[in-house]
XYZ file of N, CA, C and O in Angstrom:
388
model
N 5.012 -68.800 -27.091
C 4.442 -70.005 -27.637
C 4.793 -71.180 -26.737
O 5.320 -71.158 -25.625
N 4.453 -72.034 -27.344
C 4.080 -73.119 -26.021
C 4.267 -74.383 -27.298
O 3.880 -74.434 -28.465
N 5.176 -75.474 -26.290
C 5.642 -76.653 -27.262
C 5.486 -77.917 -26.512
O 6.577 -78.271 -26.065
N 4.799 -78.495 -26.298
C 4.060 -79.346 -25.229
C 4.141 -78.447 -23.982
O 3.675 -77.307 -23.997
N 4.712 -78.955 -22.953
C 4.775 -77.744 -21.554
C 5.740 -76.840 -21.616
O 5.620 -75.900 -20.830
N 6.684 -76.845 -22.333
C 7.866 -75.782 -22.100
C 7.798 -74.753 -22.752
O 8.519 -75.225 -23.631
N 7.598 -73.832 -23.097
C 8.155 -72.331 -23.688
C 9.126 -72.258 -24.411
O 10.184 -72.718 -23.982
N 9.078 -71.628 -25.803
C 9.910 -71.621 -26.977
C 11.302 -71.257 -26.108
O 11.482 -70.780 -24.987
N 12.246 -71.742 -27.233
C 13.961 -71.429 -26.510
C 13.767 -69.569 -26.327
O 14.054 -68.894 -25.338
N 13.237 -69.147 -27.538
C 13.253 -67.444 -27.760
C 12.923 -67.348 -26.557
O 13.890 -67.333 -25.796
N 11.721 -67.262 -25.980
C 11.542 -66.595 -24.602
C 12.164 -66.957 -23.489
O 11.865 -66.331 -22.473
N 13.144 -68.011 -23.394
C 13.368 -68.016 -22.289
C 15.375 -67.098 -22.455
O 16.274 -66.859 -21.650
N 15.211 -66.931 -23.689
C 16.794 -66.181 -23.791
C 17.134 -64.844 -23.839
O 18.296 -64.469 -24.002
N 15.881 -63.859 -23.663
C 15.987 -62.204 -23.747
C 15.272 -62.038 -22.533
O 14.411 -62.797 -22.087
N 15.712 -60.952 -22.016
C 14.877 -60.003 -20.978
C 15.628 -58.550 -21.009
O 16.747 -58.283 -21.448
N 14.746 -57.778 -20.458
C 15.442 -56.201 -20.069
C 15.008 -56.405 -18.624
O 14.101 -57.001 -18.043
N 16.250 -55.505 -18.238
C 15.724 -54.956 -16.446
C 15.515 -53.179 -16.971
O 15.610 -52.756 -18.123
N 15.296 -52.604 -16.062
C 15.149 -51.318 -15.726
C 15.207 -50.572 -14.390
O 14.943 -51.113 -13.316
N 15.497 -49.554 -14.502
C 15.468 -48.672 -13.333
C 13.980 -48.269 -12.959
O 13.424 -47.583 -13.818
N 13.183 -48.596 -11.744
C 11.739 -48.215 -11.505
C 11.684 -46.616 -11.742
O 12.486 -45.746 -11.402
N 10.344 -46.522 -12.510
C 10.191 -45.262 -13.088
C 10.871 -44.658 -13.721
O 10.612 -43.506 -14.069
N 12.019 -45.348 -14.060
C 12.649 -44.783 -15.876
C 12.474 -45.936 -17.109
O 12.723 -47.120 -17.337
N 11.940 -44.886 -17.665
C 12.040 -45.477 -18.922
C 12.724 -45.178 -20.337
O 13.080 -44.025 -20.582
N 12.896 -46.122 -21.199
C 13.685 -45.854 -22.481
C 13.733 -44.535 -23.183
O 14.596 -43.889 -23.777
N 12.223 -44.358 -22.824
C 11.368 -42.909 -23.520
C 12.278 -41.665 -22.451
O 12.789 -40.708 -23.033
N 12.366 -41.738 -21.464
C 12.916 -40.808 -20.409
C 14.246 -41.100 -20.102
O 14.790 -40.665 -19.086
N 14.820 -41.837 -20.953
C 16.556 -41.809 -20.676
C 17.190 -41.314 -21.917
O 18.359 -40.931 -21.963
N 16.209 -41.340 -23.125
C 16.434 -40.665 -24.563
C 16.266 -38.875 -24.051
O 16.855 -37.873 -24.456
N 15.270 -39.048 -23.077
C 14.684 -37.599 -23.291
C 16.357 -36.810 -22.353
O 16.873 -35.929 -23.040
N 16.867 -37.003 -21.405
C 17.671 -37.034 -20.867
C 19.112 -36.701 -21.758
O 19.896 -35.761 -21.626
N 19.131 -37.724 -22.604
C 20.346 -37.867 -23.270
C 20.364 -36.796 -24.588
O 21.439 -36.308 -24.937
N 19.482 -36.562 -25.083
C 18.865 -35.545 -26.024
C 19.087 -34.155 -25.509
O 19.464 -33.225 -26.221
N 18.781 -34.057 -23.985
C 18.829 -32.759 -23.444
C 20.225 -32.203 -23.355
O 20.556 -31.110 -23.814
N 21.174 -33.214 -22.601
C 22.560 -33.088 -22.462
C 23.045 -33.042 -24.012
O 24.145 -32.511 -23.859
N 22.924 -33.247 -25.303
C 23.210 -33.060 -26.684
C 22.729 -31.782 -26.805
O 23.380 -30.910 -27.380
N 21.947 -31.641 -26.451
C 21.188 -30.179 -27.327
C 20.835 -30.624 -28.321
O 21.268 -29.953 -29.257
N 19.914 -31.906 -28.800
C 19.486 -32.599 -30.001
C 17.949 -32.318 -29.992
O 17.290 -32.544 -28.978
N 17.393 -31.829 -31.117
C 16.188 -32.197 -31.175
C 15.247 -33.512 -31.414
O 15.541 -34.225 -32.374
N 14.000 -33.918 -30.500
C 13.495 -34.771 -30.373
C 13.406 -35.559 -31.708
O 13.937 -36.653 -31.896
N 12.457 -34.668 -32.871
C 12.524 -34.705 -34.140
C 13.484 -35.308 -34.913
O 13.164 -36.006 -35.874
N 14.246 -35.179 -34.704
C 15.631 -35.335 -35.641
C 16.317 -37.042 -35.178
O 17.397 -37.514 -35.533
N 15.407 -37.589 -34.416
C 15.612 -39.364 -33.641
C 14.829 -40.205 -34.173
O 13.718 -39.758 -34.458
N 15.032 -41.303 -34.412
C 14.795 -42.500 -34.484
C 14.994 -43.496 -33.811
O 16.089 -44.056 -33.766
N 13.766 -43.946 -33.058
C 14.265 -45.245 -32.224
C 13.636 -46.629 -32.909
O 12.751 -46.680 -33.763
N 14.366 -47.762 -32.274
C 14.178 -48.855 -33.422
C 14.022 -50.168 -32.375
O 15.152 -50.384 -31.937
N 13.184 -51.007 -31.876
C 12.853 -51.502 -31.138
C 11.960 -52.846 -31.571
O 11.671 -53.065 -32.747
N 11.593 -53.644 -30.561
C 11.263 -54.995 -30.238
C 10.042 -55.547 -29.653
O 9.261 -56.427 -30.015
N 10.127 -54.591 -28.408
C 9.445 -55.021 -27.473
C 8.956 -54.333 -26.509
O 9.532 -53.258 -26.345
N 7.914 -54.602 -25.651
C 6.975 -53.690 -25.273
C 7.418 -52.800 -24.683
O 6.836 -51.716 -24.686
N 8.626 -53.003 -23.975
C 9.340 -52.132 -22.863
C 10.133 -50.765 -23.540
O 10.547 -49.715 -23.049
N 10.124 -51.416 -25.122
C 10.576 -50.571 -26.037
C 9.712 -49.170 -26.588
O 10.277 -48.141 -26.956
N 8.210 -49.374 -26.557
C 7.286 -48.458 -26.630
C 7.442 -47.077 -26.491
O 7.505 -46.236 -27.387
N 7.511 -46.890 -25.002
C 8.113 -44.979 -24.345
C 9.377 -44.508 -25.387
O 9.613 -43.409 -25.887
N 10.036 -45.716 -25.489
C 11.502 -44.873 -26.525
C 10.612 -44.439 -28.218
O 10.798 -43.347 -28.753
N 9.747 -45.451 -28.788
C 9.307 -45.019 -30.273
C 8.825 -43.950 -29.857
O 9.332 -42.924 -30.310
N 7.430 -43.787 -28.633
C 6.696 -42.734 -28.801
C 7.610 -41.432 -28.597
O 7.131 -40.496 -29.237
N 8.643 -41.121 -27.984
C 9.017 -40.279 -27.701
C 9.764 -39.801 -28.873
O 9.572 -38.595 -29.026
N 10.592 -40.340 -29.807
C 11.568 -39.899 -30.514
C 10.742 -39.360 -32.135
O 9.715 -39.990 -32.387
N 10.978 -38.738 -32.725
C 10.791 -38.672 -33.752
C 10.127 -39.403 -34.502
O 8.941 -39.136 -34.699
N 10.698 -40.442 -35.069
C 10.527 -41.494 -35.964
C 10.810 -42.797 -34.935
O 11.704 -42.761 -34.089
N 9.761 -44.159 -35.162
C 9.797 -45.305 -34.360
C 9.590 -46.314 -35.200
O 8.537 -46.424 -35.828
N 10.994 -47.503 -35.331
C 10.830 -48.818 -36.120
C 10.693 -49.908 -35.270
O 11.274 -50.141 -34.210
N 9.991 -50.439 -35.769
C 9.746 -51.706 -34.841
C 10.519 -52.855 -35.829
O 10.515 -52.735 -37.054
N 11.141 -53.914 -35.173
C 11.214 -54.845 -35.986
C 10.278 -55.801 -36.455
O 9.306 -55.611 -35.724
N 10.029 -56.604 -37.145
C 9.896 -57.669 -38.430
C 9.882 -58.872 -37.088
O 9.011 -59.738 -37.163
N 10.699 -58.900 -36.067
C 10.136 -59.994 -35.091
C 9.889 -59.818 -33.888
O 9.762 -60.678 -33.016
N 9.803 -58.539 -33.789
C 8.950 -57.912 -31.957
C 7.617 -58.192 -32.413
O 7.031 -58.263 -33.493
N 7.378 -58.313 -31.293
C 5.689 -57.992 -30.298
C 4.460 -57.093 -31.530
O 4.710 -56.254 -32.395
N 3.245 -57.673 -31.145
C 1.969 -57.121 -32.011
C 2.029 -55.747 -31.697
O 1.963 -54.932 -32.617
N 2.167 -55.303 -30.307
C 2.154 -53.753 -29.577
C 2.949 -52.931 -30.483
O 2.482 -52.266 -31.408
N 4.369 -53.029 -30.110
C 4.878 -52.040 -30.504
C 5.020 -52.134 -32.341
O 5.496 -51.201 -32.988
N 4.557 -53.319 -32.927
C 4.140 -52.862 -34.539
C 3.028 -52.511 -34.688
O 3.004 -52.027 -35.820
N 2.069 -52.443 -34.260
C 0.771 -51.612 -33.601
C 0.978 -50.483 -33.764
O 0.263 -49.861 -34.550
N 2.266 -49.698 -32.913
C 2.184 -48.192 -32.981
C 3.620 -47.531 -33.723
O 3.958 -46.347 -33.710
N 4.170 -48.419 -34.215
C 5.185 -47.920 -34.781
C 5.216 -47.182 -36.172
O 4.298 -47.636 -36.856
N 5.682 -46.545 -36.618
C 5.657 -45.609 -38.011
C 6.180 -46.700 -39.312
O 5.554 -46.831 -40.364
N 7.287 -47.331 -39.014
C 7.224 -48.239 -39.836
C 7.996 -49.474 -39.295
O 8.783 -49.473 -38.349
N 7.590 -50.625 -40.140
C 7.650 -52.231 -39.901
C 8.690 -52.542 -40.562
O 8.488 -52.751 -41.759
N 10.026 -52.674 -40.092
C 11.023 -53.402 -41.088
C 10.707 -54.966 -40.749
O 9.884 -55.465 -39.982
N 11.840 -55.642 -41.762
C 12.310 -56.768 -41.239
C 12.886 -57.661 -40.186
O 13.682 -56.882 -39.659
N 13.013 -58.936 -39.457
C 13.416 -59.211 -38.557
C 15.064 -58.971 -38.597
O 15.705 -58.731 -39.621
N 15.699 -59.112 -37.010
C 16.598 -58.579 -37.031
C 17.613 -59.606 -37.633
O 18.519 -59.314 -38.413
N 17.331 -60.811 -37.169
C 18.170 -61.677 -38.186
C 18.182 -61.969 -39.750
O 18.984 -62.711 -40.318
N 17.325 -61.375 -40.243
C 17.202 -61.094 -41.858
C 17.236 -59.270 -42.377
O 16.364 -58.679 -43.014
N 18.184 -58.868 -41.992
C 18.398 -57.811 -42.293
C 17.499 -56.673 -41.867
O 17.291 -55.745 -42.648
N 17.006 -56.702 -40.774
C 15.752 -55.810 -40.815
C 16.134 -54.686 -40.308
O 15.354 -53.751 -40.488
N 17.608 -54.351 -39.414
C 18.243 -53.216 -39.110
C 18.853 -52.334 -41.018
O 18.615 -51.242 -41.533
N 19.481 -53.276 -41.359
C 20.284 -52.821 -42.639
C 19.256 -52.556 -43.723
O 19.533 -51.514 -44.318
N 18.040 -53.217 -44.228
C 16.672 -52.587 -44.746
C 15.960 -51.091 -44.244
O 15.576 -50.211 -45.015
N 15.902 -51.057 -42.928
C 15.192 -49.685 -42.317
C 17.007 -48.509 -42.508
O 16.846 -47.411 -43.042
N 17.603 -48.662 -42.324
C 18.583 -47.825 -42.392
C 18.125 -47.570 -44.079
O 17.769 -46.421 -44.339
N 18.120 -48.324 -44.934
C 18.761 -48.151 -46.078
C 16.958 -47.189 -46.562
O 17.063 -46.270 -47.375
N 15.654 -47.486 -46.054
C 14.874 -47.114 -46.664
C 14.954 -45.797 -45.923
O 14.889 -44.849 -46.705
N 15.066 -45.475 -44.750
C 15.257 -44.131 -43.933
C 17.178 -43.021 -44.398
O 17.849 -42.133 -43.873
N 17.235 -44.004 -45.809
C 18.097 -42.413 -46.005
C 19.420 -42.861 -45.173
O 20.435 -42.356 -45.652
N 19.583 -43.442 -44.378
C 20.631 -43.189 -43.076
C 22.272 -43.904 -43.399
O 23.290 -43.896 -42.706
N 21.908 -44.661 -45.137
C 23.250 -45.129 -45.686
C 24.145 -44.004 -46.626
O 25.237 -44.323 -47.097
């Protein structure tokens, strides 16, 4: 968003880097392998676009309540933002308390 010329405080205070050609989705898949965990049996819980490869890949994919149109677009379910409980809501409706 845009506030005369400058850009909301939010965007200018988060970023991710990454490793070229890895992604979230392929460092789960990785870390899963070394567990001996099934894909199925994961939940990833995310924000933002970069976050995407990790929902599609895992099992189950939450988006938060204040990420991006995309990844609530394709996510399985929509909690709350993260500053209003939206981690401690999706835990509590996914069983995981």
């Amino acid at each position: 968003c845009l506030v005369g010329s400058e850009m909301c405080i939010r965007d200018r205070l988060f970023g991710d880097l990454g490793v070229k050609n890895i992604t979230k989705g392929n460092a789960i898949a990785h870390l899963l392998e070394y567990l001996h965990a099934d894909v199925a049996d994961n939940i990833a819980f995310g924000d933002a676009k970069m976050d995407i490869p990790m929902l599609e890949y895992c099992g189950y994919g939450v988006a938060m309540g204040s990420g991006g149109d995309e990844i609530k677009a394709m996510a399985d379910y929509v909690t709350g933002d993260v500053d209003q409980n939206g981690l401690y809501d999706a835990f509590e409706k996914l069983g995981l308390l």
